[in-house]
mmCIF file of C-alpha atoms in Angstrom:
data_model
loop_
_atom_site.group_PDB
_atom_site.id
_atom_site.type_symbol
_atom_site.label_atom_id
_atom_site.label_comp_id
_atom_site.label_asym_id
_atom_site.label_seq_id
_atom_site.Cartn_x
_atom_site.Cartn_y
_atom_site.Cartn_z
ATOM 1 C CA MET V 1359 87.396 105.119 -28.690
ATOM 2 C CA LEU V 1360 85.348 101.904 -29.057
ATOM 3 C CA VAL V 1361 81.875 102.100 -27.521
ATOM 4 C CA ALA V 1362 79.761 98.944 -27.123
ATOM 5 C CA ASN V 1363 76.182 98.579 -25.925
ATOM 6 C CA ASP V 1364 73.088 96.495 -26.618
ATOM 7 C CA GLY V 1365 72.707 98.359 -29.924
ATOM 8 C CA GLY V 1366 76.096 97.342 -31.313
ATOM 9 C CA ALA V 1367 79.710 98.490 -31.464
ATOM 10 C CA PHE V 1368 80.694 102.024 -32.486
ATOM 11 C CA LEU V 1369 83.979 103.787 -33.159
ATOM 12 C CA PHE V 1370 83.667 107.221 -31.545
ATOM 13 C CA ASP V 1371 85.885 110.134 -32.600
ATOM 14 C CA PRO V 1372 85.803 112.691 -29.753
ATOM 15 C CA ALA V 1373 87.497 115.365 -31.886
ATOM 16 C CA LEU V 1374 84.644 115.269 -34.407
ATOM 17 C CA SER V 1375 81.909 114.110 -32.017
ATOM 18 C CA THR V 1376 80.979 111.383 -34.502
ATOM 19 C CA ALA V 1377 80.397 107.680 -34.125
ATOM 20 C CA ALA V 1378 80.698 105.085 -36.889
ATOM 21 C CA ASP V 1379 78.637 101.926 -36.525
ATOM 22 C CA LYS V 1380 80.968 98.913 -36.744
ATOM 23 C CA SER V 1381 78.356 96.254 -35.970
ATOM 24 C CA ALA V 1382 77.086 95.591 -39.503
ATOM 25 C CA GLY V 1383 76.526 91.872 -39.962
ATOM 26 C CA LEU V 1384 76.778 91.061 -36.264
ATOM 27 C CA ALA V 1385 73.892 89.291 -34.513
ATOM 28 C CA ILE V 1386 73.883 91.198 -31.221
ATOM 29 C CA THR V 1387 71.544 90.856 -28.289
ATOM 30 C CA GLN V 1388 71.797 91.254 -24.542
ATOM 31 C CA ALA V 1389 70.395 88.372 -22.491
ATOM 32 C CA TYR V 1390 68.722 89.245 -19.191
ATOM 33 C CA ARG V 1391 67.700 85.777 -18.041
ATOM 34 C CA LEU V 1392 67.683 82.215 -19.286
ATOM 35 C CA ASP V 1393 66.213 78.923 -18.160
ATOM 36 C CA LEU V 1394 66.920 75.342 -19.141
ATOM 37 C CA ASP V 1395 64.041 72.906 -19.490
ATOM 38 C CA PRO V 1396 64.496 70.326 -16.695
ATOM 39 C CA GLN V 1397 62.805 67.693 -18.868
ATOM 40 C CA ALA V 1398 64.607 68.334 -22.173
ATOM 41 C CA ILE V 1399 68.246 69.453 -21.990
ATOM 42 C CA ASP V 1400 68.207 70.671 -25.606
ATOM 43 C CA ARG V 1401 65.442 73.244 -24.928
ATOM 44 C CA PHE V 1402 65.964 76.615 -23.268
ATOM 45 C CA LEU V 1403 64.466 80.121 -23.012
ATOM 46 C CA VAL V 1404 66.255 83.476 -23.143
ATOM 47 C CA GLY V 1405 64.723 86.860 -22.243
ATOM 48 C CA THR V 1406 66.582 89.618 -24.128
ATOM 49 C CA GLN V 1407 66.888 93.424 -24.102
ATOM 50 C CA ASP V 1408 64.774 95.001 -26.873
ATOM 51 C CA ASN V 1409 64.413 91.689 -28.706
ATOM 52 C CA GLY V 1410 61.848 89.717 -26.694
ATOM 53 C CA THR V 1411 62.016 86.118 -25.545
ATOM 54 C CA PHE V 1412 63.471 83.298 -27.614
ATOM 55 C CA MET V 1413 63.245 79.543 -27.219
ATOM 56 C CA LYS V 1414 65.754 77.097 -28.637
ATOM 57 C CA HIS V 1415 64.423 73.635 -29.330
ATOM 58 C CA GLU V 1416 65.091 70.989 -31.931
ATOM 59 C CA GLY V 1417 68.258 72.883 -32.862
ATOM 60 C CA ALA V 1418 66.486 76.088 -33.948
ATOM 61 C CA TRP V 1419 65.770 79.484 -32.350
ATOM 62 C CA GLU V 1420 62.171 80.703 -32.255
ATOM 63 C CA HIS V 1421 60.962 84.151 -31.221
ATOM 64 C CA VAL V 1422 58.107 83.384 -28.785
ATOM 65 C CA LEU V 1423 57.279 86.769 -27.164
ATOM 66 C CA GLY V 1424 58.033 90.359 -28.197
ATOM 67 C CA GLY V 1425 59.053 93.443 -26.217
ATOM 68 C CA ASP V 1426 61.869 93.485 -23.675
ATOM 69 C CA GLY V 1427 62.179 89.893 -22.531
ATOM 70 C CA PHE V 1428 63.000 89.508 -18.833
ATOM 71 C CA GLN V 1429 62.565 86.512 -16.528
ATOM 72 C CA CYS V 1430 61.511 83.307 -18.237
ATOM 73 C CA ALA V 1431 60.996 79.774 -16.958
ATOM 74 C CA PHE V 1432 59.853 76.272 -17.766
ATOM 75 C CA HIS V 1433 57.411 74.613 -15.383
ATOM 76 C CA GLY V 1434 59.334 71.941 -13.489
ATOM 77 C CA ALA V 1435 56.746 69.176 -13.872
ATOM 78 C CA LEU V 1436 54.598 70.133 -16.881
ATOM 79 C CA SER V 1437 56.681 70.145 -20.074
ATOM 80 C CA GLU V 1438 54.187 72.212 -22.113
ATOM 81 C CA VAL V 1439 53.948 75.060 -19.567
ATOM 82 C CA VAL V 1440 56.300 78.006 -20.202
ATOM 83 C CA TYR V 1441 56.472 81.420 -18.506
ATOM 84 C CA ALA V 1442 57.900 84.677 -19.864
ATOM 85 C CA SER V 1443 57.792 88.274 -18.651
ATOM 86 C CA LEU V 1444 58.056 91.818 -19.996
ATOM 87 C CA TYR V 1445 58.435 95.357 -18.708
ATOM 88 C CA TYR V 1446 55.823 96.759 -16.290
ATOM 89 C CA GLY V 1447 55.722 93.417 -14.471
ATOM 90 C CA GLN V 1448 53.738 91.660 -17.192
ATOM 91 C CA VAL V 1449 53.871 87.867 -16.830
ATOM 92 C CA PHE V 1450 52.705 85.474 -19.546
ATOM 93 C CA ARG V 1451 52.000 81.741 -19.531
ATOM 94 C CA SER V 1452 51.950 79.311 -22.424
ATOM 95 C CA ASP V 1453 50.203 75.955 -22.053
ATOM 96 C CA ASP V 1454 51.298 74.684 -25.460
ATOM 97 C CA GLY V 1455 55.083 74.734 -25.230
ATOM 98 C CA GLY V 1456 55.564 78.396 -26.173
ATOM 99 C CA ASN V 1457 53.371 78.639 -29.273
ATOM 100 C CA ALA V 1458 50.804 81.018 -27.709
ATOM 101 C CA PHE V 1459 50.958 83.079 -24.506
ATOM 102 C CA GLN V 1460 48.251 84.557 -22.280
ATOM 103 C CA GLN V 1461 48.973 87.381 -19.839
ATOM 104 C CA ILE V 1462 48.442 86.205 -16.253
ATOM 105 C CA ALA V 1463 49.819 89.122 -14.201
ATOM 106 C CA GLY V 1464 50.925 92.740 -14.421
ATOM 107 C CA MET V 1465 49.662 95.920 -16.013
ATOM 108 C CA ARG V 1466 47.749 95.488 -19.251
ATOM 109 C CA ALA V 1467 48.769 97.763 -22.144
ATOM 110 C CA ALA V 1468 45.353 99.466 -22.234
ATOM 111 C CA ARG V 1469 45.595 100.384 -18.549
ATOM 112 C CA LYS V 1470 49.058 101.978 -18.624
ATOM 113 C CA THR V 1471 48.913 105.336 -16.908
ATOM 114 C CA SER V 1472 51.411 107.656 -15.344
ATOM 115 C CA LYS V 1473 50.514 109.528 -12.220
ATOM 116 C CA VAL V 1474 52.414 112.380 -10.630
ATOM 117 C CA LEU V 1475 52.148 112.433 -6.887
ATOM 118 C CA GLY V 1476 52.348 115.823 -5.274
#
């Protein structure tokens, strides 16, 4: 049986309960969201599962934010302003075209807590 997920492709043998990884050499990622720059049609952002957020511009891919990339967007009027988000509702803004990001919303890593309500 062939099993595929965001980690790759595996050939599972139910009789032996083993799985052989068949994804060697494949560049695999799962895209959650993408946005096209309204001012530059050759530039876009992609938020990806487990692999962060990537921007493609000038024909090359650049990793611009780590973690699980989710929603991402270009500002409609300001070409240098880029937004990207992560898990826990964290939202980041870049004012320099995606070179550096500052967190503008969501839980900060140092404040992560879990609370059991009873």
